Amino acid sequence: MQEPRSAGAMDTEFPYALRTMCYIEVASDGSVRWGSGAGTYKRALAGETRLYAVWPGEWSSHLFVIDDLDQYARAFGIVHDETRTGLADHQHQARWAVHPTEDKPNGAYITINVQLDCGCKIRDLKTFATQMRQQQGWNIATSGGWGGGGETYYMRARRKSLTT
Ligand SMILES: [Zn+2]
């Protein structure tokens, strides 16, 4: 038998958000649950549970102890991570315009160009969408195509939610 390896020792190299990762929660009374979701981080942080993960490999799988809960929370967006998302935790200076290729500019959802004047980069659209919904009420479609780089990005958004 072997001891679980340390996920924290791998720092950002540990693929916390890997879809096939199996998280196991061991409560102080010995009960075991698996999966992840709301509450997992809080319970582990409070010391009510210990969190493990099985990282499946092609030939063998390995058991890790999730001993860096901050990394875990950053990976799942529970704690804001500027490096991972490219986005500062501030009021973005964002401008939008209808994308030149949009042929239905009066549709419910339109493709827009977003220009960021605040120096942020969008590496994670979900985080940007959440921030813009809170800050400006923009309703950005996180399931639609998006891209870009530098200061200019394109994405889909509900037209009526866009403010100037
Ligand atoms: Zn910004």
Tab-separated table of N, CA and C and ligand atoms in Angstrom:
chain	number	residue	atom	x	y	z
A	1	MET	N	0.840	-1.198	0.000
A	1	MET	CA	0.000	0.000	0.000
A	1	MET	C	0.876	1.249	0.000
A	2	GLN	N	0.351	2.290	-0.577
A	2	GLN	CA	1.117	3.534	-0.653
A	2	GLN	C	0.342	4.688	-0.039
A	3	GLU	N	1.079	5.673	0.372
A	3	GLU	CA	0.475	6.915	0.878
A	3	GLU	C	-0.017	7.736	-0.314
A	4	PRO	N	-1.111	8.501	-0.128
A	4	PRO	CA	-1.513	9.387	-1.231
A	4	PRO	C	-0.446	10.446	-1.481
A	5	ARG	N	-0.365	10.871	-2.735
A	5	ARG	CA	0.591	11.923	-3.077
A	5	ARG	C	-0.025	13.290	-2.795
A	6	SER	N	0.825	14.301	-2.737
A	6	SER	CA	0.386	15.659	-2.428
A	6	SER	C	0.033	16.415	-3.710
A	7	ALA	N	-1.236	16.829	-3.822
A	7	ALA	CA	-1.629	17.667	-4.964
A	7	ALA	C	-0.994	19.049	-4.843
A	8	GLY	N	-0.896	19.520	-3.614
A	8	GLY	CA	-0.323	20.846	-3.371
A	8	GLY	C	1.114	20.949	-3.839
A	9	ALA	N	1.857	19.839	-3.751
A	9	ALA	CA	3.257	19.848	-4.173
A	9	ALA	C	3.377	20.095	-5.672
A	10	MET	N	2.292	19.780	-6.413
A	10	MET	CA	2.325	20.001	-7.866
A	10	MET	C	1.872	21.404	-8.239
A	11	ASP	N	1.402	22.144	-7.262
A	11	ASP	CA	0.976	23.532	-7.467
A	11	ASP	C	-0.038	23.613	-8.614
A	12	THR	N	0.172	24.491	-9.589
A	12	THR	CA	-0.809	24.660	-10.662
A	12	THR	C	-0.747	23.534	-11.697
A	13	GLU	N	0.235	22.633	-11.572
A	13	GLU	CA	0.342	21.516	-12.517
A	13	GLU	C	-0.707	20.444	-12.241
A	14	PHE	N	-1.286	20.466	-11.069
A	14	PHE	CA	-2.310	19.463	-10.763
A	14	PHE	C	-3.603	19.871	-11.469
A	15	PRO	N	-4.158	18.982	-12.338
A	15	PRO	CA	-5.326	19.381	-13.143
A	15	PRO	C	-6.634	19.246	-12.366
A	16	TYR	N	-6.847	20.163	-11.460
A	16	TYR	CA	-8.007	20.082	-10.550
A	16	TYR	C	-9.327	19.918	-11.306
A	17	ALA	N	-9.465	20.648	-12.412
A	17	ALA	CA	-10.753	20.680	-13.099
A	17	ALA	C	-10.902	19.580	-14.150
A	18	LEU	N	-9.948	18.671	-14.208
A	18	LEU	CA	-10.048	17.557	-15.153
A	18	LEU	C	-11.376	16.831	-14.943
A	19	ARG	N	-12.104	16.616	-16.057
A	19	ARG	CA	-13.457	16.064	-15.932
A	19	ARG	C	-13.480	14.658	-15.335
A	20	THR	N	-12.411	13.905	-15.545
A	20	THR	CA	-12.399	12.521	-15.073
A	20	THR	C	-11.818	12.387	-13.663
A	21	MET	N	-11.443	13.500	-13.052
A	21	MET	CA	-10.917	13.459	-11.687
A	21	MET	C	-12.045	13.055	-10.738
A	22	CYS	N	-11.756	12.106	-9.846
A	22	CYS	CA	-12.768	11.672	-8.880
A	22	CYS	C	-12.379	12.185	-7.496
A	23	TYR	N	-13.194	13.086	-6.961
A	23	TYR	CA	-12.927	13.654	-5.638
A	23	TYR	C	-13.634	12.835	-4.558
A	24	ILE	N	-12.912	12.585	-3.489
A	24	ILE	CA	-13.426	11.778	-2.378
A	24	ILE	C	-13.312	12.587	-1.090
A	25	GLU	N	-14.423	12.681	-0.404
A	25	GLU	CA	-14.489	13.422	0.852
A	25	GLU	C	-14.587	12.422	2.002
A	26	VAL	N	-13.664	12.513	2.946
A	26	VAL	CA	-13.724	11.649	4.122
A	26	VAL	C	-14.031	12.522	5.327
A	27	ALA	N	-15.202	12.298	5.926
A	27	ALA	CA	-15.612	13.106	7.070
A	27	ALA	C	-14.938	12.604	8.333
A	28	SER	N	-14.954	13.443	9.370
A	28	SER	CA	-14.264	13.075	10.604
A	28	SER	C	-14.901	11.846	11.267
A	29	ASP	N	-16.176	11.567	10.954
A	29	ASP	CA	-16.791	10.356	11.515
A	29	ASP	C	-16.525	9.119	10.654
A	30	GLY	N	-15.701	9.304	9.632
A	30	GLY	CA	-15.314	8.169	8.798
A	30	GLY	C	-16.176	7.964	7.581
A	31	SER	N	-17.293	8.687	7.482
A	31	SER	CA	-18.157	8.496	6.312
A	31	SER	C	-17.489	9.064	5.066
A	32	VAL	N	-17.770	8.446	3.958
A	32	VAL	CA	-17.104	8.764	2.701
A	32	VAL	C	-18.137	9.167	1.661
A	33	ARG	N	-17.863	10.250	0.962
A	33	ARG	CA	-18.688	10.652	-0.177
A	33	ARG	C	-17.770	10.999	-1.327
A	34	TRP	N	-18.285	10.951	-2.533
A	34	TRP	CA	-17.465	11.346	-3.675
A	34	TRP	C	-18.229	12.334	-4.541
A	35	GLY	N	-17.461	13.005	-5.397
A	35	GLY	CA	-18.035	14.045	-6.246
A	35	GLY	C	-17.498	15.383	-5.778
A	36	SER	N	-18.017	16.435	-6.338
A	36	SER	CA	-17.602	17.747	-5.863
A	36	SER	C	-18.770	18.682	-6.078
A	37	GLY	N	-18.712	19.807	-5.498
A	37	GLY	CA	-19.806	20.743	-5.646
A	37	GLY	C	-19.802	21.694	-4.478
A	38	ALA	N	-20.851	22.465	-4.403
A	38	ALA	CA	-20.944	23.487	-3.355
A	38	ALA	C	-20.798	22.818	-2.000
A	39	GLY	N	-20.022	23.402	-1.163
A	39	GLY	CA	-19.883	22.886	0.186
A	39	GLY	C	-18.624	22.071	0.397
A	40	THR	N	-18.112	21.454	-0.662
A	40	THR	CA	-16.918	20.623	-0.525
A	40	THR	C	-15.745	21.427	0.041
A	41	TYR	N	-15.533	22.596	-0.578
A	41	TYR	CA	-14.414	23.454	-0.156
A	41	TYR	C	-14.604	23.930	1.283
A	42	LYS	N	-15.828	24.370	1.600
A	42	LYS	CA	-16.111	24.893	2.951
A	42	LYS	C	-15.899	23.836	4.029
A	43	ARG	N	-16.383	22.626	3.749
A	43	ARG	CA	-16.255	21.555	4.738
A	43	ARG	C	-14.789	21.185	4.950
A	44	ALA	N	-14.036	21.135	3.854
A	44	ALA	CA	-12.619	20.788	3.980
A	44	ALA	C	-11.859	21.903	4.700
A	45	LEU	N	-12.227	23.149	4.362
A	45	LEU	CA	-11.558	24.297	4.978
A	45	LEU	C	-11.831	24.344	6.485
A	46	ALA	N	-13.047	23.949	6.864
A	46	ALA	CA	-13.424	23.961	8.275
A	46	ALA	C	-12.849	22.768	9.029
A	47	GLY	N	-12.190	21.864	8.309
A	47	GLY	CA	-11.609	20.699	8.959
A	47	GLY	C	-12.629	19.606	9.233
A	48	GLU	N	-13.848	19.747	8.684
A	48	GLU	CA	-14.873	18.715	8.890
A	48	GLU	C	-14.595	17.487	8.039
A	49	THR	N	-13.909	17.701	6.935
A	49	THR	CA	-13.619	16.602	6.019
A	49	THR	C	-12.172	16.707	5.550
A	50	ARG	N	-11.676	15.577	5.046
A	50	ARG	CA	-10.423	15.615	4.311
A	50	ARG	C	-10.753	15.251	2.873
A	51	LEU	N	-10.100	15.941	1.961
A	51	LEU	CA	-10.427	15.801	0.547
A	51	LEU	C	-9.300	15.071	-0.184
A	52	TYR	N	-9.692	14.077	-0.979
A	52	TYR	CA	-8.742	13.315	-1.786
A	52	TYR	C	-9.212	13.335	-3.227
A	53	ALA	N	-8.334	12.949	-4.129
A	53	ALA	CA	-8.737	12.853	-5.524
A	53	ALA	C	-8.025	11.680	-6.176
A	54	VAL	N	-8.767	10.952	-6.962
A	54	VAL	CA	-8.150	9.910	-7.791
A	54	VAL	C	-7.984	10.487	-9.185
A	55	TRP	N	-6.735	10.551	-9.613
A	55	TRP	CA	-6.399	11.071	-10.939
A	55	TRP	C	-6.242	9.858	-11.853
A	56	PRO	N	-7.211	9.617	-12.720
A	56	PRO	CA	-7.114	8.429	-13.556
A	56	PRO	C	-6.081	8.583	-14.651
A	57	GLY	N	-5.274	7.573	-14.805
A	57	GLY	CA	-4.298	7.562	-15.893
A	57	GLY	C	-4.665	6.492	-16.886
A	58	GLU	N	-3.891	6.381	-17.928
A	58	GLU	CA	-4.193	5.398	-18.968
A	58	GLU	C	-3.924	3.981	-18.465
A	59	TRP	N	-2.850	3.822	-17.700
A	59	TRP	CA	-2.445	2.491	-17.249
A	59	TRP	C	-2.691	2.277	-15.769
A	60	SER	N	-2.657	3.334	-14.988
A	60	SER	CA	-2.925	3.203	-13.561
A	60	SER	C	-3.458	4.535	-13.046
A	61	SER	N	-4.099	4.496	-11.911
A	61	SER	CA	-4.647	5.721	-11.322
A	61	SER	C	-3.952	5.983	-9.999
A	62	HIS	N	-3.914	7.245	-9.613
A	62	HIS	CA	-3.185	7.597	-8.405
A	62	HIS	C	-4.058	8.396	-7.460
A	63	LEU	N	-3.834	8.148	-6.185
A	63	LEU	CA	-4.585	8.851	-5.151
A	63	LEU	C	-3.780	10.039	-4.641
A	64	PHE	N	-4.424	11.179	-4.635
A	64	PHE	CA	-3.795	12.408	-4.142
A	64	PHE	C	-4.579	12.938	-2.957
A	65	VAL	N	-3.880	13.561	-2.043
A	65	VAL	CA	-4.557	14.308	-0.996
A	65	VAL	C	-4.604	15.772	-1.447
A	66	ILE	N	-5.781	16.381	-1.341
A	66	ILE	CA	-5.930	17.785	-1.731
A	66	ILE	C	-5.549	18.612	-0.506
A	67	ASP	N	-4.266	18.917	-0.437
A	67	ASP	CA	-3.726	19.593	0.743
A	67	ASP	C	-3.501	21.081	0.503
A	68	ASP	N	-3.785	21.549	-0.710
A	68	ASP	CA	-3.729	22.993	-0.975
A	68	ASP	C	-5.142	23.413	-1.384
A	69	LEU	N	-5.947	23.720	-0.403
A	69	LEU	CA	-7.355	24.033	-0.669
A	69	LEU	C	-7.520	25.339	-1.430
A	70	ASP	N	-6.533	26.212	-1.300
A	70	ASP	CA	-6.588	27.475	-2.041
A	70	ASP	C	-6.502	27.201	-3.547
A	71	GLN	N	-5.592	26.341	-3.956
A	71	GLN	CA	-5.478	25.971	-5.370
A	71	GLN	C	-6.771	25.319	-5.858
A	72	TYR	N	-7.331	24.456	-5.041
A	72	TYR	CA	-8.586	23.788	-5.388
A	72	TYR	C	-9.672	24.836	-5.642
A	73	ALA	N	-9.783	25.791	-4.727
A	73	ALA	CA	-10.830	26.814	-4.834
A	73	ALA	C	-10.605	27.720	-6.043
A	74	ARG	N	-9.360	28.023	-6.335
A	74	ARG	CA	-9.057	28.862	-7.501
A	74	ARG	C	-9.417	28.130	-8.790
A	75	ALA	N	-9.099	26.836	-8.832
A	75	ALA	CA	-9.356	26.045	-10.039
A	75	ALA	C	-10.839	25.970	-10.349
A	76	PHE	N	-11.681	25.967	-9.304
A	76	PHE	CA	-13.118	25.868	-9.520
A	76	PHE	C	-13.807	27.225	-9.453
A	77	GLY	N	-13.030	28.292	-9.378
A	77	GLY	CA	-13.615	29.630	-9.383
A	77	GLY	C	-14.294	29.992	-8.076
A	78	ILE	N	-14.058	29.214	-7.010
A	78	ILE	CA	-14.658	29.528	-5.707
A	78	ILE	C	-13.946	30.748	-5.129
A	79	VAL	N	-12.661	30.828	-5.396
A	79	VAL	CA	-11.861	31.997	-5.023
A	79	VAL	C	-11.329	32.586	-6.327
A	80	HIS	N	-11.445	33.894	-6.477
A	80	HIS	CA	-11.023	34.514	-7.724
A	80	HIS	C	-9.506	34.382	-7.926
A	81	ASP	N	-9.106	33.987	-9.131
A	81	ASP	CA	-7.694	33.807	-9.446
A	81	ASP	C	-7.360	34.646	-10.684
A	82	GLU	N	-6.646	35.727	-10.444
A	82	GLU	CA	-6.321	36.657	-11.526
A	82	GLU	C	-5.422	36.014	-12.582
A	83	THR	N	-4.461	35.199	-12.147
A	83	THR	CA	-3.535	34.574	-13.101
A	83	THR	C	-4.265	33.599	-14.013
A	84	ARG	N	-5.095	32.765	-13.403
A	84	ARG	CA	-5.781	31.734	-14.172
A	84	ARG	C	-6.805	32.316	-15.144
A	85	THR	N	-7.515	33.344	-14.717
A	85	THR	CA	-8.592	33.889	-15.547
A	85	THR	C	-8.132	35.051	-16.418
A	86	GLY	N	-6.996	35.677	-16.081
A	86	GLY	CA	-6.537	36.870	-16.792
A	86	GLY	C	-7.274	38.121	-16.377
A	87	LEU	N	-8.208	37.964	-15.425
A	87	LEU	CA	-9.127	39.054	-15.087
A	87	LEU	C	-8.894	39.550	-13.664
A	88	ALA	N	-8.702	40.839	-13.539
A	88	ALA	CA	-8.574	41.424	-12.214
A	88	ALA	C	-9.949	41.447	-11.548
A	89	ASP	N	-9.933	41.478	-10.228
A	89	ASP	CA	-11.174	41.542	-9.468
A	89	ASP	C	-11.532	43.013	-9.277
A	90	HIS	N	-11.873	43.674	-10.372
A	90	HIS	CA	-12.178	45.097	-10.324
A	90	HIS	C	-13.294	45.407	-11.328
A	91	GLN	N	-13.670	46.651	-11.401
A	91	GLN	CA	-14.663	47.096	-12.373
A	91	GLN	C	-13.960	47.191	-13.728
A	92	HIS	N	-14.332	46.326	-14.668
A	92	HIS	CA	-13.661	46.359	-15.973
A	92	HIS	C	-14.089	47.592	-16.764
A	93	GLN	N	-13.146	48.088	-17.548
A	93	GLN	CA	-13.490	49.136	-18.503
A	93	GLN	C	-13.678	48.451	-19.844
A	94	ALA	N	-14.927	48.102	-20.124
A	94	ALA	CA	-15.224	47.320	-21.315
A	94	ALA	C	-16.132	48.100	-22.251
A	95	ARG	N	-15.800	48.058	-23.528
A	95	ARG	CA	-16.643	48.669	-24.561
A	95	ARG	C	-17.081	47.571	-25.519
A	96	TRP	N	-18.254	47.707	-26.089
A	96	TRP	CA	-18.687	46.675	-27.036
A	96	TRP	C	-19.182	47.330	-28.315
A	97	ALA	N	-19.128	46.553	-29.384
A	97	ALA	CA	-19.679	46.967	-30.675
A	97	ALA	C	-20.175	45.713	-31.370
A	98	VAL	N	-21.149	45.865	-32.248
A	98	VAL	CA	-21.633	44.716	-33.012
A	98	VAL	C	-20.481	44.201	-33.871
A	99	HIS	N	-20.290	42.881	-33.843
A	99	HIS	CA	-19.207	42.287	-34.633
A	99	HIS	C	-19.498	42.487	-36.119
A	100	PRO	N	-18.485	42.806	-36.923
A	100	PRO	CA	-18.708	43.080	-38.355
A	100	PRO	C	-19.361	41.922	-39.112
A	101	THR	N	-19.208	40.692	-38.617
A	101	THR	CA	-19.787	39.559	-39.338
A	101	THR	C	-21.216	39.247	-38.907
A	102	GLU	N	-21.720	39.988	-37.925
A	102	GLU	CA	-23.079	39.708	-37.432
A	102	GLU	C	-24.102	40.116	-38.495
A	103	ASP	N	-24.849	39.123	-39.028
A	103	ASP	CA	-25.805	39.474	-40.080
A	103	ASP	C	-27.221	39.652	-39.539
A	104	LYS	N	-27.413	39.394	-38.219
A	104	LYS	CA	-28.732	39.662	-37.613
A	104	LYS	C	-28.549	40.566	-36.390
A	105	PRO	N	-28.158	41.817	-36.636
A	105	PRO	CA	-27.832	42.706	-35.506
A	105	PRO	C	-29.028	43.032	-34.607
A	106	ASN	N	-30.253	42.664	-35.038
A	106	ASN	CA	-31.418	42.904	-34.195
A	106	ASN	C	-31.919	41.627	-33.523
A	107	GLY	N	-31.157	40.551	-33.644
A	107	GLY	CA	-31.553	39.291	-33.026
A	107	GLY	C	-31.454	39.362	-31.507
A	108	ALA	N	-32.021	38.342	-30.845
A	108	ALA	CA	-31.990	38.306	-29.374
A	108	ALA	C	-30.541	38.192	-28.890
A	109	TYR	N	-29.782	37.325	-29.547
A	109	TYR	CA	-28.361	37.180	-29.222
A	109	TYR	C	-27.537	37.615	-30.419
A	110	ILE	N	-26.533	38.401	-30.178
A	110	ILE	CA	-25.691	38.889	-31.259
A	110	ILE	C	-24.217	38.654	-30.916
A	111	THR	N	-23.411	38.605	-31.954
A	111	THR	CA	-21.966	38.501	-31.731
A	111	THR	C	-21.401	39.914	-31.605
A	112	ILE	N	-20.652	40.114	-30.550
A	112	ILE	CA	-20.093	41.452	-30.301
A	112	ILE	C	-18.574	41.384	-30.194
A	113	ASN	N	-17.977	42.504	-30.445
A	113	ASN	CA	-16.574	42.723	-30.151
A	113	ASN	C	-16.505	43.432	-28.808
A	114	VAL	N	-15.663	42.931	-27.936
A	114	VAL	CA	-15.487	43.588	-26.645
A	114	VAL	C	-14.052	44.078	-26.552
A	115	GLN	N	-13.919	45.337	-26.240
A	115	GLN	CA	-12.589	45.925	-26.058
A	115	GLN	C	-12.381	46.199	-24.570
A	116	LEU	N	-11.286	45.684	-24.034
A	116	LEU	CA	-10.980	45.895	-22.621
A	116	LEU	C	-9.901	46.964	-22.495
A	117	ASP	N	-10.275	48.065	-21.879
A	117	ASP	CA	-9.327	49.171	-21.709
A	117	ASP	C	-8.636	49.132	-20.349
A	118	CYS	N	-8.955	48.121	-19.554
A	118	CYS	CA	-8.414	48.081	-18.185
A	118	CYS	C	-7.175	47.204	-18.068
A	119	GLY	N	-6.752	46.604	-19.176
A	119	GLY	CA	-5.526	45.809	-19.134
A	119	GLY	C	-5.751	44.333	-18.868
A	120	CYS	N	-7.012	43.937	-18.671
A	120	CYS	CA	-7.302	42.521	-18.413
A	120	CYS	C	-7.256	41.723	-19.708
A	121	LYS	N	-7.021	40.423	-19.554
A	121	LYS	CA	-7.103	39.468	-20.659
A	121	LYS	C	-8.173	38.457	-20.294
A	122	ILE	N	-8.953	38.028	-21.292
A	122	ILE	CA	-9.985	37.033	-20.992
A	122	ILE	C	-9.426	35.643	-21.275
A	123	ARG	N	-9.121	34.919	-20.215
A	123	ARG	CA	-8.690	33.530	-20.378
A	123	ARG	C	-9.808	32.579	-19.975
A	124	ASP	N	-10.814	33.117	-19.309
A	124	ASP	CA	-11.907	32.284	-18.824
A	124	ASP	C	-13.205	33.057	-19.044
A	125	LEU	N	-13.974	32.630	-20.046
A	125	LEU	CA	-15.172	33.398	-20.412
A	125	LEU	C	-16.227	33.358	-19.314
A	126	LYS	N	-16.331	32.216	-18.613
A	126	LYS	CA	-17.342	32.100	-17.551
A	126	LYS	C	-17.130	33.161	-16.478
A	127	THR	N	-15.876	33.337	-16.092
A	127	THR	CA	-15.570	34.318	-15.060
A	127	THR	C	-15.885	35.726	-15.570
A	128	PHE	N	-15.510	36.005	-16.820
A	128	PHE	CA	-15.786	37.326	-17.390
A	128	PHE	C	-17.302	37.559	-17.452
A	129	ALA	N	-18.042	36.540	-17.875
A	129	ALA	CA	-19.495	36.671	-17.989
A	129	ALA	C	-20.122	36.959	-16.622
A	130	THR	N	-19.647	36.264	-15.611
A	130	THR	CA	-20.175	36.478	-14.261
A	130	THR	C	-19.871	37.892	-13.780
A	131	GLN	N	-18.634	38.338	-14.016
A	131	GLN	CA	-18.256	39.687	-13.588
A	131	GLN	C	-19.086	40.737	-14.311
A	132	MET	N	-19.255	40.581	-15.632
A	132	MET	CA	-19.970	41.602	-16.401
A	132	MET	C	-21.462	41.612	-16.071
A	133	ARG	N	-21.997	40.438	-15.705
A	133	ARG	CA	-23.392	40.400	-15.288
A	133	ARG	C	-23.572	41.191	-13.985
A	134	GLN	N	-22.604	41.008	-13.074
A	134	GLN	CA	-22.689	41.715	-11.797
A	134	GLN	C	-22.423	43.209	-11.956
A	135	GLN	N	-21.465	43.535	-12.834
A	135	GLN	CA	-21.046	44.933	-12.933
A	135	GLN	C	-21.958	45.767	-13.818
A	136	GLN	N	-22.381	45.196	-14.962
A	136	GLN	CA	-23.129	45.988	-15.955
A	136	GLN	C	-24.445	45.360	-16.352
A	137	GLY	N	-24.717	44.158	-15.867
A	137	GLY	CA	-25.943	43.468	-16.269
A	137	GLY	C	-25.862	42.798	-17.625
A	138	TRP	N	-24.666	42.755	-18.207
A	138	TRP	CA	-24.508	42.093	-19.508
A	138	TRP	C	-24.812	40.614	-19.353
A	139	ASN	N	-25.491	40.072	-20.350
A	139	ASN	CA	-25.804	38.650	-20.356
A	139	ASN	C	-25.006	38.000	-21.486
A	140	ILE	N	-23.810	37.525	-21.157
A	140	ILE	CA	-22.911	36.930	-22.153
A	140	ILE	C	-23.158	35.425	-22.188
A	141	ALA	N	-23.302	34.888	-23.405
A	141	ALA	CA	-23.556	33.456	-23.568
A	141	ALA	C	-22.255	32.693	-23.378
A	142	THR	N	-22.195	31.849	-22.349
A	142	THR	CA	-20.958	31.116	-22.090
A	142	THR	C	-20.893	29.829	-22.913
A	143	SER	N	-22.012	29.479	-23.568
A	143	SER	CA	-21.994	28.261	-24.387
A	143	SER	C	-21.639	28.574	-25.841
A	144	GLY	N	-21.671	29.852	-26.207
A	144	GLY	CA	-21.388	30.234	-27.589
A	144	GLY	C	-19.901	30.321	-27.851
A	145	GLY	N	-19.557	30.468	-29.116
A	145	GLY	CA	-18.157	30.612	-29.480
A	145	GLY	C	-17.611	31.951	-29.003
A	146	TRP	N	-16.355	31.981	-28.686
A	146	TRP	CA	-15.712	33.229	-28.305
A	146	TRP	C	-14.237	33.109	-28.625
A	147	GLY	N	-13.560	34.220	-28.623
A	147	GLY	CA	-12.139	34.175	-28.900
A	147	GLY	C	-11.568	35.574	-28.872
A	148	GLY	N	-10.373	35.674	-29.438
A	148	GLY	CA	-9.708	36.956	-29.458
A	148	GLY	C	-8.454	36.922	-28.617
A	149	GLY	N	-7.945	38.086	-28.344
A	149	GLY	CA	-6.716	38.178	-27.577
A	149	GLY	C	-6.328	39.628	-27.443
A	150	GLY	N	-5.318	39.868	-26.653
A	150	GLY	CA	-4.899	41.246	-26.440
A	150	GLY	C	-6.008	42.025	-25.769
A	151	GLU	N	-6.480	43.080	-26.435
A	151	GLU	CA	-7.534	43.907	-25.841
A	151	GLU	C	-8.894	43.620	-26.444
A	152	THR	N	-8.939	42.854	-27.546
A	152	THR	CA	-10.187	42.686	-28.273
A	152	THR	C	-10.624	41.228	-28.325
A	153	TYR	N	-11.872	41.019	-27.977
A	153	TYR	CA	-12.432	39.673	-27.942
A	153	TYR	C	-13.784	39.685	-28.623
A	154	TYR	N	-14.216	38.529	-29.095
A	154	TYR	CA	-15.574	38.432	-29.613
A	154	TYR	C	-16.325	37.367	-28.826
A	155	MET	N	-17.618	37.555	-28.702
A	155	MET	CA	-18.450	36.626	-27.932
A	155	MET	C	-19.909	36.892	-28.271
A	156	ARG	N	-20.798	36.008	-27.806
A	156	ARG	CA	-22.220	36.181	-28.014
A	156	ARG	C	-22.832	36.789	-26.750
A	157	ALA	N	-23.810	37.643	-26.960
A	157	ALA	CA	-24.459	38.259	-25.796
A	157	ALA	C	-25.898	38.586	-26.130
A	158	ARG	N	-26.738	38.641	-25.092
A	158	ARG	CA	-28.123	39.041	-25.283
A	158	ARG	C	-28.143	40.541	-25.534
A	159	ARG	N	-28.658	40.905	-26.701
A	159	ARG	CA	-28.548	42.290	-27.167
A	159	ARG	C	-29.121	43.285	-26.167
A	160	LYS	N	-30.320	42.952	-25.621
A	160	LYS	CA	-30.998	43.934	-24.767
A	160	LYS	C	-30.318	44.128	-23.413
A	161	SER	N	-29.411	43.203	-23.047
A	161	SER	CA	-28.748	43.340	-21.745
A	161	SER	C	-27.539	44.268	-21.828
A	162	LEU	N	-27.141	44.616	-23.061
A	162	LEU	CA	-25.897	45.383	-23.228
A	162	LEU	C	-26.129	46.869	-22.971
A	163	THR	N	-25.297	47.405	-22.119
A	163	THR	CA	-25.345	48.831	-21.840
A	163	THR	C	-24.181	49.485	-22.569
A	164	THR	N	-24.243	50.743	-22.711
A	164	THR	CA	-23.152	51.407	-23.423
A	164	THR	C	-22.057	51.841	-22.453
B	1	ZN	ZN	-10.351	44.567	-16.020
